[in-house]
mmCIF file of C-alpha atoms in Angstrom:
data_model
loop_
_atom_site.group_PDB
_atom_site.id
_atom_site.type_symbol
_atom_site.label_atom_id
_atom_site.label_comp_id
_atom_site.label_asym_id
_atom_site.label_seq_id
_atom_site.Cartn_x
_atom_site.Cartn_y
_atom_site.Cartn_z
ATOM 1 C CA MET A 13 18.079 7.916 -18.868
ATOM 2 C CA ASN A 14 18.550 8.836 -15.219
ATOM 3 C CA PHE A 15 17.429 6.174 -12.751
ATOM 4 C CA ASN A 16 18.328 8.270 -9.715
ATOM 5 C CA LEU A 17 15.578 10.025 -7.771
ATOM 6 C CA ASN A 18 15.627 13.798 -7.942
ATOM 7 C CA GLU A 19 15.789 15.924 -4.811
ATOM 8 C CA ASP A 20 12.006 16.336 -4.557
ATOM 9 C CA GLN A 21 11.459 12.600 -4.904
ATOM 10 C CA ARG A 22 14.042 11.853 -2.228
ATOM 11 C CA GLN A 23 12.261 14.245 0.116
ATOM 12 C CA PHE A 24 8.874 12.691 -0.680
ATOM 13 C CA ALA A 25 10.320 9.247 0.045
ATOM 14 C CA GLU A 26 11.863 10.371 3.325
ATOM 15 C CA LEU A 27 8.605 11.983 4.486
ATOM 16 C CA ALA A 28 6.642 8.843 3.632
ATOM 17 C CA ARG A 29 9.261 6.608 5.280
ATOM 18 C CA GLN A 30 9.081 8.634 8.478
ATOM 19 C CA PHE A 31 5.280 8.518 8.503
ATOM 20 C CA ALA A 32 5.355 4.747 7.940
ATOM 21 C CA THR A 33 7.866 4.301 10.764
ATOM 22 C CA ASP A 34 6.048 6.526 13.245
ATOM 23 C CA GLU A 35 2.362 6.092 12.422
ATOM 24 C CA LEU A 36 1.917 2.776 10.579
ATOM 25 C CA ALA A 37 4.478 0.112 11.506
ATOM 26 C CA PRO A 38 4.031 0.279 15.325
ATOM 27 C CA HIS A 39 0.290 -0.426 15.015
ATOM 28 C CA ALA A 40 -0.036 -2.594 11.908
ATOM 29 C CA ALA A 41 -0.101 -5.935 13.771
ATOM 30 C CA ARG A 42 -2.807 -4.748 16.165
ATOM 31 C CA TRP A 43 -4.922 -3.315 13.354
ATOM 32 C CA ASP A 44 -4.650 -6.643 11.553
ATOM 33 C CA GLU A 45 -5.532 -8.693 14.617
ATOM 34 C CA GLU A 46 -8.443 -6.466 15.676
ATOM 35 C CA HIS A 47 -9.655 -5.812 12.110
ATOM 36 C CA TYR A 48 -9.426 -2.117 12.927
ATOM 37 C CA PHE A 49 -9.724 0.540 10.222
ATOM 38 C CA PRO A 50 -7.344 3.387 11.261
ATOM 39 C CA LYS A 51 -9.331 6.216 9.749
ATOM 40 C CA GLU A 52 -7.735 8.791 12.016
ATOM 41 C CA VAL A 53 -4.272 7.784 10.794
ATOM 42 C CA ILE A 54 -5.354 8.082 7.156
ATOM 43 C CA GLN A 55 -6.590 11.565 7.974
ATOM 44 C CA LYS A 56 -3.152 12.332 9.429
ATOM 45 C CA ALA A 57 -1.695 11.159 6.130
ATOM 46 C CA GLY A 58 -4.026 13.620 4.438
ATOM 47 C CA GLU A 59 -2.406 16.458 6.364
ATOM 48 C CA LEU A 60 0.838 15.585 4.562
ATOM 49 C CA GLY A 61 -0.859 15.465 1.161
ATOM 50 C CA PHE A 62 -0.903 11.665 0.920
ATOM 51 C CA CYS A 63 -4.658 11.569 0.216
ATOM 52 C CA SER A 64 -4.453 13.546 -3.037
ATOM 53 C CA LEU A 65 -1.039 12.832 -4.496
ATOM 54 C CA TYR A 66 -1.968 13.160 -8.183
ATOM 55 C CA SER A 67 -5.214 15.105 -7.900
ATOM 56 C CA PRO A 68 -4.960 18.518 -9.596
ATOM 57 C CA GLU A 69 -3.524 21.390 -7.594
ATOM 58 C CA SER A 70 -6.463 23.575 -8.631
ATOM 59 C CA GLU A 71 -8.693 21.325 -6.502
ATOM 60 C CA GLY A 72 -6.354 21.160 -3.506
ATOM 61 C CA GLY A 73 -4.349 18.139 -4.627
ATOM 62 C CA MET A 74 -0.592 17.755 -4.804
ATOM 63 C CA GLY A 75 -0.524 17.425 -8.604
ATOM 64 C CA LEU A 76 2.358 14.939 -8.481
ATOM 65 C CA SER A 77 3.290 12.459 -11.186
ATOM 66 C CA ARG A 78 2.412 8.759 -11.033
ATOM 67 C CA LEU A 79 6.115 8.055 -10.580
ATOM 68 C CA ASP A 80 6.221 10.350 -7.541
ATOM 69 C CA ALA A 81 3.134 8.617 -6.149
ATOM 70 C CA ALA A 82 4.645 5.165 -6.688
ATOM 71 C CA ILE A 83 7.747 6.163 -4.735
ATOM 72 C CA ILE A 84 5.589 7.405 -1.846
ATOM 73 C CA PHE A 85 3.262 4.388 -1.781
ATOM 74 C CA GLU A 86 6.234 2.020 -1.713
ATOM 75 C CA GLU A 87 7.565 3.663 1.424
ATOM 76 C CA LEU A 88 4.146 3.739 3.101
ATOM 77 C CA SER A 89 3.494 0.063 2.392
ATOM 78 C CA MET A 90 6.628 -0.860 4.315
ATOM 79 C CA GLY A 91 4.725 0.289 7.405
ATOM 80 C CA CYS A 92 1.276 -1.227 6.768
ATOM 81 C CA THR A 93 0.254 -2.841 3.498
ATOM 82 C CA ALA A 94 -3.507 -2.759 4.055
ATOM 83 C CA THR A 95 -3.644 0.894 5.112
ATOM 84 C CA SER A 96 -1.376 1.965 2.258
ATOM 85 C CA ALA A 97 -3.544 0.056 -0.219
ATOM 86 C CA MET A 98 -6.613 1.889 1.108
ATOM 87 C CA LEU A 99 -4.766 5.159 0.581
ATOM 88 C CA THR A 100 -4.140 4.199 -3.059
ATOM 89 C CA ILE A 101 -7.858 3.484 -3.563
ATOM 90 C CA HIS A 102 -8.862 6.792 -1.994
ATOM 91 C CA ASN A 103 -6.315 8.597 -4.158
ATOM 92 C CA MET A 104 -7.773 7.054 -7.314
ATOM 93 C CA ALA A 105 -11.387 7.876 -6.434
ATOM 94 C CA THR A 106 -10.436 11.403 -5.377
ATOM 95 C CA TRP A 107 -8.496 11.935 -8.618
ATOM 96 C CA MET A 108 -11.567 10.916 -10.634
ATOM 97 C CA ILE A 109 -13.865 13.321 -8.799
ATOM 98 C CA THR A 110 -11.453 16.255 -8.847
ATOM 99 C CA THR A 111 -10.588 15.670 -12.514
ATOM 100 C CA TRP A 112 -13.955 14.861 -14.108
ATOM 101 C CA GLY A 113 -16.497 16.019 -11.535
ATOM 102 C CA SER A 114 -18.893 18.857 -12.282
ATOM 103 C CA GLU A 115 -18.256 22.276 -10.774
ATOM 104 C CA THR A 116 -21.038 21.659 -8.269
ATOM 105 C CA LEU A 117 -19.651 18.277 -7.231
ATOM 106 C CA ARG A 118 -16.087 19.548 -6.935
ATOM 107 C CA ALA A 119 -17.187 22.558 -4.903
ATOM 108 C CA GLY A 120 -18.874 20.284 -2.392
ATOM 109 C CA TRP A 121 -16.303 17.509 -2.139
ATOM 110 C CA SER A 122 -12.814 18.403 -3.393
ATOM 111 C CA GLU A 123 -11.485 19.985 -0.208
ATOM 112 C CA ALA A 124 -12.767 17.246 2.091
ATOM 113 C CA LEU A 125 -11.441 14.442 -0.115
ATOM 114 C CA THR A 126 -8.033 15.931 -0.930
ATOM 115 C CA THR A 127 -7.321 16.591 2.747
ATOM 116 C CA GLY A 128 -8.509 13.148 3.808
ATOM 117 C CA GLN A 129 -11.178 14.517 6.138
ATOM 118 C CA LYS A 130 -13.606 12.440 4.089
ATOM 119 C CA LEU A 131 -12.656 9.210 2.349
ATOM 120 C CA ALA A 132 -13.792 7.601 -0.892
ATOM 121 C CA SER A 133 -14.267 4.050 -2.157
ATOM 122 C CA TYR A 134 -14.192 2.828 -5.749
ATOM 123 C CA CYS A 135 -17.061 0.593 -6.888
ATOM 124 C CA LEU A 136 -16.523 -1.398 -10.083
ATOM 125 C CA THR A 137 -16.661 -5.145 -9.338
ATOM 126 C CA GLU A 138 -20.069 -6.828 -9.150
ATOM 127 C CA PRO A 139 -21.199 -10.272 -7.953
ATOM 128 C CA GLY A 140 -21.580 -11.365 -11.573
ATOM 129 C CA CYS A 141 -18.625 -9.592 -13.175
ATOM 130 C CA GLY A 142 -15.084 -8.916 -12.093
ATOM 131 C CA SER A 143 -12.414 -8.721 -14.757
ATOM 132 C CA ASP A 144 -15.107 -8.391 -17.453
ATOM 133 C CA ALA A 145 -15.980 -4.863 -16.347
ATOM 134 C CA ALA A 146 -17.764 -4.043 -19.617
ATOM 135 C CA SER A 147 -20.566 -6.438 -18.668
ATOM 136 C CA LEU A 148 -21.502 -4.708 -15.399
ATOM 137 C CA GLN A 149 -25.247 -4.522 -14.678
ATOM 138 C CA THR A 150 -25.704 -1.810 -12.035
ATOM 139 C CA LYS A 151 -28.072 0.666 -13.690
ATOM 140 C CA ALA A 152 -28.514 4.418 -13.446
ATOM 141 C CA VAL A 153 -31.755 5.666 -14.989
ATOM 142 C CA ARG A 154 -32.275 9.383 -15.624
ATOM 143 C CA ASP A 155 -35.397 10.803 -13.947
ATOM 144 C CA GLY A 156 -35.552 14.527 -14.480
ATOM 145 C CA ASP A 157 -32.640 16.147 -12.671
ATOM 146 C CA GLU A 158 -31.683 12.941 -10.905
ATOM 147 C CA TYR A 159 -30.253 9.489 -11.558
ATOM 148 C CA VAL A 160 -31.875 6.475 -9.925
ATOM 149 C CA ILE A 161 -29.260 3.777 -9.260
ATOM 150 C CA SER A 162 -30.047 0.094 -8.719
ATOM 151 C CA GLY A 163 -27.663 -2.851 -8.445
ATOM 152 C CA SER A 164 -24.855 -4.293 -6.330
ATOM 153 C CA LYS A 165 -21.096 -3.903 -6.052
ATOM 154 C CA MET A 166 -18.863 -6.512 -4.429
ATOM 155 C CA PHE A 167 -15.508 -6.558 -2.613
ATOM 156 C CA ILE A 168 -15.585 -2.786 -2.023
ATOM 157 C CA SER A 169 -12.672 -1.619 0.119
ATOM 158 C CA GLY A 170 -13.620 0.803 2.855
ATOM 159 C CA ALA A 171 -17.352 0.338 2.247
ATOM 160 C CA GLY A 172 -19.378 1.363 5.266
ATOM 161 C CA ALA A 173 -16.544 3.495 6.636
ATOM 162 C CA THR A 174 -16.017 5.970 3.781
ATOM 163 C CA GLU A 175 -18.118 8.981 2.858
ATOM 164 C CA MET A 176 -18.134 8.858 -0.950
ATOM 165 C CA LEU A 177 -18.556 6.075 -3.508
ATOM 166 C CA VAL A 178 -17.391 6.381 -7.117
ATOM 167 C CA VAL A 179 -19.703 3.945 -8.870
ATOM 168 C CA MET A 180 -19.551 2.580 -12.405
ATOM 169 C CA CYS A 181 -23.118 2.237 -13.696
ATOM 170 C CA ARG A 182 -24.894 1.378 -16.913
ATOM 171 C CA THR A 183 -26.706 4.396 -18.334
ATOM 172 C CA GLY A 184 -26.928 3.097 -21.911
ATOM 173 C CA ALA A 185 -26.769 -0.037 -24.017
ATOM 174 C CA GLU A 186 -24.754 -3.173 -23.271
ATOM 175 C CA GLY A 187 -20.994 -2.973 -23.644
ATOM 176 C CA PRO A 188 -18.365 -0.431 -22.593
ATOM 177 C CA LYS A 189 -19.984 2.572 -24.310
ATOM 178 C CA GLY A 190 -23.044 2.296 -22.091
ATOM 179 C CA ILE A 191 -21.116 2.759 -18.830
ATOM 180 C CA SER A 192 -20.968 6.005 -16.846
ATOM 181 C CA ALA A 193 -19.284 7.035 -13.595
ATOM 182 C CA ILE A 194 -21.374 8.593 -10.832
ATOM 183 C CA ALA A 195 -20.295 9.896 -7.419
ATOM 184 C CA ILE A 196 -22.719 8.776 -4.724
ATOM 185 C CA PRO A 197 -22.567 9.961 -1.091
ATOM 186 C CA ALA A 198 -22.099 6.862 1.041
ATOM 187 C CA ASP A 199 -25.010 7.744 3.332
ATOM 188 C CA ALA A 200 -27.546 8.262 0.522
ATOM 189 C CA ALA A 201 -30.991 6.769 1.137
ATOM 190 C CA GLY A 202 -31.324 3.315 -0.375
ATOM 191 C CA ILE A 203 -27.717 2.161 0.094
ATOM 192 C CA VAL A 204 -27.445 -1.125 2.001
ATOM 193 C CA TYR A 205 -24.094 -2.423 3.247
ATOM 194 C CA GLY A 206 -23.472 -6.127 3.649
ATOM 195 C CA LYS A 207 -21.478 -7.817 6.387
ATOM 196 C CA VAL A 208 -17.761 -7.196 6.694
ATOM 197 C CA GLU A 209 -16.016 -9.942 4.738
ATOM 198 C CA HIS A 210 -13.618 -12.172 6.681
ATOM 199 C CA LYS A 211 -10.472 -12.102 4.576
ATOM 200 C CA MET A 212 -7.078 -13.767 4.502
ATOM 201 C CA GLY A 213 -5.344 -10.375 4.607
ATOM 202 C CA TRP A 214 -5.987 -6.659 4.317
ATOM 203 C CA ASN A 215 -7.738 -6.860 7.690
ATOM 204 C CA ALA A 216 -7.020 -3.208 8.534
ATOM 205 C CA GLN A 217 -9.725 -2.123 6.091
ATOM 206 C CA PRO A 218 -13.346 -3.298 5.817
ATOM 207 C CA THR A 219 -14.585 -4.991 2.645
ATOM 208 C CA ARG A 220 -18.321 -5.225 1.997
ATOM 209 C CA LEU A 221 -21.038 -5.821 -0.580
ATOM 210 C CA VAL A 222 -22.838 -2.572 -1.420
ATOM 211 C CA THR A 223 -26.427 -2.699 -2.708
ATOM 212 C CA PHE A 224 -28.153 0.287 -4.310
ATOM 213 C CA GLU A 225 -31.930 0.181 -3.981
ATOM 214 C CA GLU A 226 -33.242 3.001 -6.182
ATOM 215 C CA VAL A 227 -30.699 5.461 -4.822
ATOM 216 C CA ARG A 228 -31.255 8.997 -6.080
ATOM 217 C CA VAL A 229 -28.476 11.513 -6.747
ATOM 218 C CA PRO A 230 -28.395 14.774 -8.716
ATOM 219 C CA VAL A 231 -27.369 14.657 -12.365
ATOM 220 C CA SER A 232 -24.480 16.945 -11.352
ATOM 221 C CA ASN A 233 -22.894 13.908 -9.644
ATOM 222 C CA LEU A 234 -22.094 12.408 -13.044
ATOM 223 C CA LEU A 235 -18.361 12.372 -13.815
ATOM 224 C CA GLY A 236 -17.673 13.665 -17.311
ATOM 225 C CA GLU A 237 -20.432 12.718 -19.727
ATOM 226 C CA GLU A 238 -22.673 9.711 -20.090
ATOM 227 C CA GLY A 239 -20.828 6.825 -21.711
ATOM 228 C CA GLN A 240 -17.369 7.900 -20.524
ATOM 229 C CA GLY A 241 -17.318 5.723 -17.416
ATOM 230 C CA PHE A 242 -15.511 2.785 -18.976
ATOM 231 C CA ILE A 243 -12.783 5.100 -20.269
ATOM 232 C CA PHE A 244 -12.370 6.545 -16.767
ATOM 233 C CA ALA A 245 -12.346 3.047 -15.276
ATOM 234 C CA MET A 246 -9.584 1.888 -17.614
ATOM 235 C CA LYS A 247 -7.541 5.025 -16.911
ATOM 236 C CA GLY A 248 -8.035 4.370 -13.222
ATOM 237 C CA LEU A 249 -6.954 0.755 -13.586
ATOM 238 C CA ASP A 250 -3.710 1.709 -15.333
ATOM 239 C CA GLY A 251 -2.740 3.816 -12.354
ATOM 240 C CA GLY A 252 -4.266 1.348 -9.925
ATOM 241 C CA ARG A 253 -2.071 -1.433 -11.279
ATOM 242 C CA ILE A 254 1.021 0.673 -10.646
ATOM 243 C CA ASN A 255 -0.242 1.464 -7.143
ATOM 244 C CA ILE A 256 -0.900 -2.148 -6.166
ATOM 245 C CA ALA A 257 2.394 -3.249 -7.730
ATOM 246 C CA THR A 258 4.369 -0.693 -5.755
ATOM 247 C CA CYS A 259 2.615 -1.768 -2.542
ATOM 248 C CA SER A 260 3.863 -5.297 -3.263
ATOM 249 C CA VAL A 261 7.391 -3.989 -3.752
ATOM 250 C CA GLY A 262 7.317 -2.015 -0.504
ATOM 251 C CA THR A 263 5.938 -4.893 1.539
ATOM 252 C CA ALA A 264 8.465 -7.300 0.033
ATOM 253 C CA GLN A 265 11.276 -4.857 0.821
ATOM 254 C CA ALA A 266 10.168 -4.784 4.454
ATOM 255 C CA ALA A 267 10.152 -8.600 4.478
ATOM 256 C CA LEU A 268 13.606 -8.776 2.893
ATOM 257 C CA ASP A 269 15.016 -6.257 5.369
ATOM 258 C CA ARG A 270 13.602 -8.254 8.266
ATOM 259 C CA ALA A 271 14.942 -11.535 6.882
ATOM 260 C CA THR A 272 18.409 -10.048 6.372
ATOM 261 C CA GLU A 273 18.573 -8.880 9.984
ATOM 262 C CA TYR A 274 17.263 -12.224 11.219
ATOM 263 C CA LEU A 275 19.978 -14.162 9.365
ATOM 264 C CA LYS A 276 22.608 -11.969 10.994
ATOM 265 C CA GLU A 277 21.190 -12.510 14.493
ATOM 266 C CA ARG A 278 20.114 -16.154 14.441
ATOM 267 C CA LYS A 279 22.832 -18.727 15.113
ATOM 268 C CA GLN A 280 22.804 -22.423 14.261
ATOM 269 C CA PHE A 281 25.663 -24.928 14.300
ATOM 270 C CA GLY A 282 27.859 -22.363 16.011
ATOM 271 C CA LYS A 283 27.589 -19.513 13.501
ATOM 272 C CA PRO A 284 25.073 -16.965 12.177
ATOM 273 C CA LEU A 285 22.694 -18.164 9.489
ATOM 274 C CA ALA A 286 24.092 -15.370 7.322
ATOM 275 C CA ALA A 287 27.371 -17.272 7.130
ATOM 276 C CA PHE A 288 25.795 -20.128 5.168
ATOM 277 C CA GLN A 289 26.373 -19.641 1.454
ATOM 278 C CA ALA A 290 23.065 -21.242 0.423
ATOM 279 C CA LEU A 291 21.161 -18.634 2.442
ATOM 280 C CA GLN A 292 23.341 -15.852 1.054
ATOM 281 C CA PHE A 293 22.345 -16.982 -2.448
ATOM 282 C CA LYS A 294 18.676 -16.895 -1.422
ATOM 283 C CA LEU A 295 19.008 -13.299 -0.178
ATOM 284 C CA ALA A 296 20.818 -12.329 -3.367
ATOM 285 C CA ASP A 297 18.055 -13.764 -5.541
ATOM 286 C CA MET A 298 15.340 -12.038 -3.474
ATOM 287 C CA ALA A 299 17.110 -8.676 -3.728
ATOM 288 C CA THR A 300 17.739 -9.064 -7.466
ATOM 289 C CA GLU A 301 14.117 -9.911 -8.239
ATOM 290 C CA LEU A 302 12.911 -7.059 -6.063
ATOM 291 C CA VAL A 303 15.125 -4.464 -7.756
ATOM 292 C CA ALA A 304 13.900 -5.698 -11.148
ATOM 293 C CA ALA A 305 10.276 -5.383 -10.003
ATOM 294 C CA ARG A 306 10.841 -1.867 -8.667
ATOM 295 C CA GLN A 307 12.420 -0.714 -11.925
ATOM 296 C CA MET A 308 9.574 -2.202 -13.952
ATOM 297 C CA VAL A 309 6.989 -0.430 -11.798
ATOM 298 C CA ARG A 310 8.785 2.888 -12.136
ATOM 299 C CA LEU A 311 9.164 2.417 -15.888
ATOM 300 C CA ALA A 312 5.417 1.822 -16.177
ATOM 301 C CA ALA A 313 4.723 4.940 -14.092
ATOM 302 C CA PHE A 314 7.054 6.936 -16.349
ATOM 303 C CA LYS A 315 5.258 5.603 -19.448
ATOM 304 C CA LEU A 316 1.890 6.580 -17.958
ATOM 305 C CA ASP A 317 3.124 10.060 -17.043
ATOM 306 C CA SER A 318 4.547 10.482 -20.553
ATOM 307 C CA GLY A 319 1.320 9.499 -22.298
ATOM 308 C CA ASP A 320 3.028 6.593 -24.043
ATOM 309 C CA PRO A 321 0.564 4.780 -26.342
ATOM 310 C CA GLU A 322 1.650 1.458 -24.848
ATOM 311 C CA ALA A 323 1.377 2.588 -21.217
ATOM 312 C CA THR A 324 -1.477 0.125 -20.574
ATOM 313 C CA ALA A 325 0.737 -2.818 -21.573
ATOM 314 C CA TYR A 326 3.590 -1.596 -19.376
ATOM 315 C CA CYS A 327 1.228 -1.136 -16.418
ATOM 316 C CA ALA A 328 -0.062 -4.674 -16.916
ATOM 317 C CA MET A 329 3.476 -6.060 -17.119
ATOM 318 C CA ALA A 330 4.526 -4.190 -13.986
ATOM 319 C CA LYS A 331 1.482 -5.383 -12.080
ATOM 320 C CA ARG A 332 1.959 -9.006 -13.160
ATOM 321 C CA PHE A 333 5.680 -9.104 -12.425
ATOM 322 C CA ALA A 334 5.841 -7.021 -9.246
ATOM 323 C CA THR A 335 2.917 -8.683 -7.487
ATOM 324 C CA ASP A 336 4.277 -12.153 -8.288
ATOM 325 C CA VAL A 337 7.766 -11.179 -7.129
ATOM 326 C CA GLY A 338 6.382 -9.455 -4.035
ATOM 327 C CA PHE A 339 4.549 -12.599 -2.979
ATOM 328 C CA GLN A 340 7.557 -14.823 -3.709
ATOM 329 C CA VAL A 341 9.902 -12.599 -1.694
ATOM 330 C CA CYS A 342 7.505 -12.500 1.270
ATOM 331 C CA ASP A 343 7.140 -16.289 1.073
ATOM 332 C CA ALA A 344 10.931 -16.749 0.997
ATOM 333 C CA ALA A 345 11.412 -14.314 3.895
ATOM 334 C CA LEU A 346 8.916 -16.285 5.962
ATOM 335 C CA GLN A 347 10.727 -19.533 5.095
ATOM 336 C CA LEU A 348 14.078 -18.083 6.154
ATOM 337 C CA HIS A 349 12.593 -17.415 9.595
ATOM 338 C CA GLY A 350 11.651 -21.068 10.027
ATOM 339 C CA GLY A 351 8.929 -21.581 12.635
ATOM 340 C CA TYR A 352 9.236 -17.976 13.801
ATOM 341 C CA GLY A 353 7.979 -16.780 10.434
ATOM 342 C CA TYR A 354 4.721 -18.621 10.990
ATOM 343 C CA ILE A 355 3.788 -16.977 14.292
ATOM 344 C CA ARG A 356 2.235 -13.551 14.670
ATOM 345 C CA GLU A 357 4.954 -12.228 16.928
ATOM 346 C CA TYR A 358 6.832 -11.601 13.683
ATOM 347 C CA PRO A 359 5.362 -9.630 10.753
ATOM 348 C CA LEU A 360 6.271 -12.159 8.031
ATOM 349 C CA GLU A 361 3.001 -14.085 8.042
ATOM 350 C CA ARG A 362 1.066 -10.796 7.809
ATOM 351 C CA HIS A 363 3.189 -9.638 4.886
ATOM 352 C CA PHE A 364 2.548 -12.996 3.221
ATOM 353 C CA ARG A 365 -1.227 -12.718 3.732
ATOM 354 C CA ASP A 366 -1.482 -9.074 2.715
ATOM 355 C CA VAL A 367 0.398 -9.291 -0.591
ATOM 356 C CA ARG A 368 -1.419 -12.412 -1.809
ATOM 357 C CA VAL A 369 -4.485 -10.396 -2.810
ATOM 358 C CA HIS A 370 -2.366 -8.097 -4.977
ATOM 359 C CA GLN A 371 -2.107 -10.885 -7.554
ATOM 360 C CA ILE A 372 -5.915 -10.801 -7.847
ATOM 361 C CA LEU A 373 -6.802 -7.102 -7.622
ATOM 362 C CA GLU A 374 -7.000 -4.623 -10.528
ATOM 363 C CA GLY A 375 -7.481 -7.623 -12.808
ATOM 364 C CA THR A 376 -5.968 -11.026 -12.014
ATOM 365 C CA ASN A 377 -2.445 -11.700 -13.234
ATOM 366 C CA GLU A 378 -3.939 -14.037 -15.833
ATOM 367 C CA ILE A 379 -5.837 -11.038 -17.221
ATOM 368 C CA MET A 380 -2.579 -9.064 -17.205
ATOM 369 C CA ARG A 381 -1.033 -11.748 -19.400
ATOM 370 C CA LEU A 382 -3.948 -11.471 -21.833
ATOM 371 C CA ILE A 383 -3.570 -7.670 -22.053
ATOM 372 C CA ILE A 384 0.152 -7.983 -22.758
ATOM 373 C CA ALA A 385 -0.266 -10.791 -25.312
ATOM 374 C CA ARG A 386 -2.984 -8.959 -27.215
ATOM 375 C CA ARG A 387 -0.840 -5.852 -27.490
ATOM 376 C CA LEU A 388 2.095 -7.906 -28.720
ATOM 377 C CA LEU A 389 -0.073 -9.640 -31.334
ATOM 378 C CA ASP A 390 -1.725 -6.431 -32.559
ATOM 379 C CA GLU A 391 -0.135 -5.521 -35.875
ATOM 380 C CA HIS A 392 -0.850 -1.831 -35.308
ATOM 381 C CA VAL A 393 1.191 -1.695 -32.099
ATOM 382 C CA GLY A 394 4.765 -0.520 -32.090
ATOM 383 C CA GLU A 395 7.571 -2.213 -30.211
ATOM 384 C CA ILE A 396 7.153 -3.054 -26.548
ATOM 385 C CA ARG A 397 10.673 -3.378 -25.276
#
């Protein structure tokens, strides 16, 4: 095994780090305070290929591995967690359309989505179902050459500001086999957007309820075949869990870096805080946990890229561990700053707020534990080690 990044990965990381330093970090606090969605900056990211990292090259994407993408998203999230998270969502929705979309759909949307000139949201969660995705109730009824979609989706990132919605709908019977994925233009007649939710974090992207009132789209907007939507959703969630985990790692790294510098600069009792052994131990523990989280995320990405039969379990483990560690490191970094960590002049309280939601998204960490336990208890599963 080689844990070192190859030359391409080092260059990807450097490009992402520079973009985060120049385009994200200087503005992240203002975007958070003003609840501003920096669409123009995301489009700049698209010029570098960051809007289609693992979409197929045949459709204008970069065709990178999930490991490559994780390395890039970690660097970006050090600049702005909320904007980087929105980029991960757009990447997932774009990958679904460019991978499973019909020729007609891809011809009309691939170029705009892969370049970031148009953005996409992913619509799975509903008011009545979150982690139990197989029970979703939004319906798509076939009417000639069209689908008629009715229902609601909740907590949709980017809703009202993006141009395309990838929507999981029920086209058949109850249960996972009755779910299909349909791409719906965000300005289609019959779509109603709710108010922007006032959130603890992720304020640099809008979150809304989306209601579909007999929205009509061509049958060619179906992704894959009827009944494949749940499969696509689960594939998306495997990658999504890696994405959100790596955003936690990147944000926590930024918090740790800031805390380390602060301990060197701040003096109490006649010497720098960094000279106190108790605080040195705290930094050591934060760094150790963070390195462990990063390696687990990259292992899960490797397993997903390799088609490992237990990739889902590894993705769940990485998401559970890295998002918990990310939050704990951000919390500890804030504590090390004392009162300064609590005021908005410093980024620690924003890091703390932004990473908290990562423990909830893509399935709560309690759901991650269930996925892992069930795989361990399944007698047909090989070793997970």
